[in-house]
Short mmCIF file of C-alpha atoms in Angstrom, two decimals:
data_model
loop_
_atom_site.label_atom_id
_atom_site.label_comp_id
_atom_site.label_asym_id
_atom_site.label_seq_id
_atom_site.Cartn_x
_atom_site.Cartn_y
_atom_site.Cartn_z
CA MET G 297 -19.58 -3.56 -13.80
CA LEU G 298 -19.99 -7.11 -13.22
CA ALA G 299 -18.91 -9.66 -16.11
CA THR G 300 -17.93 -13.21 -16.83
CA ALA G 301 -14.34 -13.55 -17.94
CA ALA G 302 -14.44 -14.91 -21.69
CA ASN G 303 -10.52 -16.21 -21.85
CA ILE G 304 -9.21 -16.86 -17.95
CA GLY G 305 -5.90 -18.18 -19.08
CA ALA G 306 -3.50 -21.15 -19.48
CA GLY G 307 -4.29 -24.17 -17.21
CA THR G 308 -8.16 -23.34 -16.15
CA GLY G 309 -9.68 -25.57 -18.96
CA ASP G 310 -13.46 -24.54 -19.36
CA LYS G 311 -13.74 -22.76 -15.72
CA GLN G 312 -15.86 -19.64 -16.16
CA ALA G 313 -15.33 -16.85 -13.88
CA PRO G 314 -18.31 -14.87 -12.24
CA ALA G 315 -16.28 -11.59 -12.88
CA ASP G 316 -13.31 -10.35 -14.57
CA GLY G 317 -11.38 -9.90 -11.08
CA VAL G 318 -10.55 -6.23 -11.27
CA ILE G 319 -11.58 -3.40 -9.29
CA THR G 320 -10.64 0.31 -10.38
CA GLY G 321 -11.14 3.78 -8.59
CA PHE G 322 -10.14 7.22 -9.56
CA GLY G 323 -10.32 10.14 -7.27
CA GLN G 324 -8.32 13.24 -5.90
CA ILE G 325 -5.87 13.68 -2.80
CA LYS G 326 -5.38 17.33 -2.07
CA GLY G 327 -6.80 18.21 -5.74
CA ARG G 328 -4.58 15.52 -7.42
CA TYR G 329 -6.24 12.98 -9.32
CA VAL G 330 -5.61 9.40 -8.52
CA ALA G 331 -6.23 6.21 -9.87
CA CYS G 332 -5.32 2.85 -8.68
CA ALA G 333 -6.45 -1.05 -9.84
CA ALA G 334 -6.89 -3.97 -7.62
CA TYR G 335 -6.56 -7.58 -9.51
CA ASP G 336 -8.36 -10.05 -7.58
CA PHE G 337 -6.67 -13.48 -8.44
CA THR G 338 -8.79 -15.20 -5.98
CA VAL G 339 -11.36 -15.65 -8.81
CA LEU G 340 -9.56 -18.63 -10.04
CA ALA G 341 -5.89 -18.49 -9.17
CA GLY G 342 -5.85 -19.08 -5.27
CA ALA G 343 -5.01 -16.51 -2.56
CA MET G 344 -2.95 -14.41 -4.19
CA ARG G 345 -4.07 -10.45 -4.14
CA VAL G 346 -1.96 -7.99 -5.98
CA ASP G 347 -2.56 -4.03 -5.60
CA VAL G 348 -1.23 -1.84 -8.84
CA PHE G 349 -0.99 1.70 -8.60
CA VAL G 350 -0.97 4.10 -11.66
CA PRO G 351 1.79 6.56 -11.39
CA SER G 352 -0.36 9.31 -11.07
CA VAL G 353 1.08 11.29 -8.00
CA PRO G 354 4.70 11.77 -7.18
CA LEU G 355 4.77 9.38 -4.22
CA TYR G 356 4.36 6.55 -6.69
CA ASP G 357 7.50 7.71 -8.48
CA SER G 358 9.20 7.76 -5.34
CA ALA G 359 7.88 4.43 -4.17
CA ARG G 360 8.93 2.95 -7.84
CA MET G 361 12.66 4.10 -6.99
CA ARG G 362 12.63 2.34 -3.77
CA ILE G 363 11.22 -1.10 -4.36
CA ARG G 364 12.92 -4.22 -3.35
CA GLN G 365 13.50 -7.54 -4.79
CA ALA G 366 12.84 -10.92 -2.87
CA PRO G 367 12.06 -14.19 -3.88
CA LEU G 368 8.37 -15.47 -3.76
CA GLU G 369 7.73 -18.90 -4.51
CA GLY G 370 11.06 -19.45 -6.03
CA ARG G 371 10.67 -16.43 -8.39
CA PRO G 372 11.95 -12.87 -7.96
CA ALA G 373 9.26 -10.52 -6.93
CA TRP G 374 9.00 -6.61 -6.37
CA PHE G 375 7.60 -5.36 -3.25
CA LEU G 376 7.29 -1.88 -2.01
CA SER G 377 9.80 -0.53 0.45
CA PRO G 378 8.21 -0.73 4.40
CA GLU G 379 8.11 2.95 4.44
CA ASP G 380 6.06 3.25 1.22
CA LEU G 381 3.86 0.36 2.27
CA VAL G 382 3.38 2.63 5.77
CA VAL G 383 2.42 5.58 3.75
CA CYS G 384 -0.20 3.65 1.54
CA LYS G 385 -1.48 1.91 4.82
CA MET G 386 -1.83 5.40 6.46
CA LEU G 387 -3.62 6.61 3.66
CA PHE G 388 -6.14 3.99 3.71
CA PHE G 389 -6.57 4.19 7.38
CA ARG G 390 -8.24 1.43 8.40
CA THR G 391 -7.93 0.33 12.20
CA LYS G 392 -6.28 -2.85 10.59
CA ASP G 393 -3.89 -0.71 8.58
CA VAL G 394 -2.85 1.12 11.68
CA LEU G 395 -2.35 -2.05 13.54
CA ASP G 396 -0.11 -3.49 10.87
CA VAL G 397 1.67 -0.06 10.67
CA GLU G 398 2.64 -0.46 14.30
CA ARG G 399 4.08 -3.93 14.15
CA LEU G 400 5.86 -3.17 10.73
CA VAL G 401 7.66 -0.06 12.50
CA ALA G 402 8.54 -1.76 15.57
CA PHE G 403 9.78 -4.85 13.82
CA ALA G 404 11.99 -2.38 11.20
CA GLY G 405 13.47 -0.75 14.05
CA ALA G 406 16.34 1.75 13.53
CA SER G 407 16.53 1.25 10.03
CA PHE G 408 13.10 2.43 9.53
CA ASP G 409 12.80 5.81 7.76
CA ARG G 410 10.41 7.60 9.79
CA ALA G 411 10.97 11.11 8.45
CA TYR G 412 10.09 9.94 5.03
CA VAL G 413 6.46 8.59 5.89
CA GLY G 414 5.97 11.89 7.88
CA ARG G 415 7.18 14.17 4.78
CA TRP G 416 4.60 12.22 2.56
CA LEU G 417 1.66 12.38 4.74
CA VAL G 418 1.96 15.70 5.19
CA ASP G 419 2.53 16.31 1.69
CA LEU G 420 -0.27 14.22 0.65
CA VAL G 421 -3.22 15.00 3.35
CA GLY G 422 -1.72 18.08 4.98
CA ALA G 423 -0.33 18.71 8.19
CA ASP G 424 -4.05 19.17 10.05
CA ASP G 425 -4.97 15.78 8.93
CA GLU G 426 -5.78 13.08 11.82
CA ARG G 427 -3.48 10.91 9.75
CA VAL G 428 -0.54 12.80 10.60
CA ALA G 429 -1.61 12.90 14.12
CA ARG G 430 -2.27 9.38 14.31
CA TRP G 431 1.34 8.58 12.88
CA ALA G 432 3.13 10.81 15.73
CA ARG G 433 1.15 8.72 18.25
CA VAL G 434 2.13 5.42 16.32
CA LEU G 435 5.65 6.57 17.21
CA ILE G 436 4.97 7.24 20.60
CA ASP G 437 3.47 3.94 21.05
CA VAL G 438 6.36 1.91 19.45
CA ASP G 439 8.86 3.85 21.21
CA SER G 440 7.21 3.18 24.66
CA ILE G 441 7.21 -0.40 24.07
CA GLY G 442 10.83 -0.42 22.93
CA ARG G 443 12.13 0.92 26.58
#
């Protein structure tokens, strides 16, 4: 549904937004219902994008327990752990996500919990899913570069 936002917020004056800037989705992963919402702040607020996940699967509870705080533009902000970000990117499984995963795992080095990612992928998509096989190849590729 497309809508024009009626009250955009402080500091925007009389500007009209062509949409409310929210995209939502619902579906199932291995029979479990999931929901997500993406808030597109590029409508009027610049280039910041925020993904919000509704805690409808156990992964989200685990990710919530592992979030990290760091400054962003002088203010505290919360971020997914690298491992939880990798699980999400492997679930999305776009070419650019897999490339991000390779770089992130290589950058994190020995501190990255590879087993955590593997366990969640198998739990969420099953051991026979192509994403699990691709995760194993990512690790082989990253390890071969480090030698």
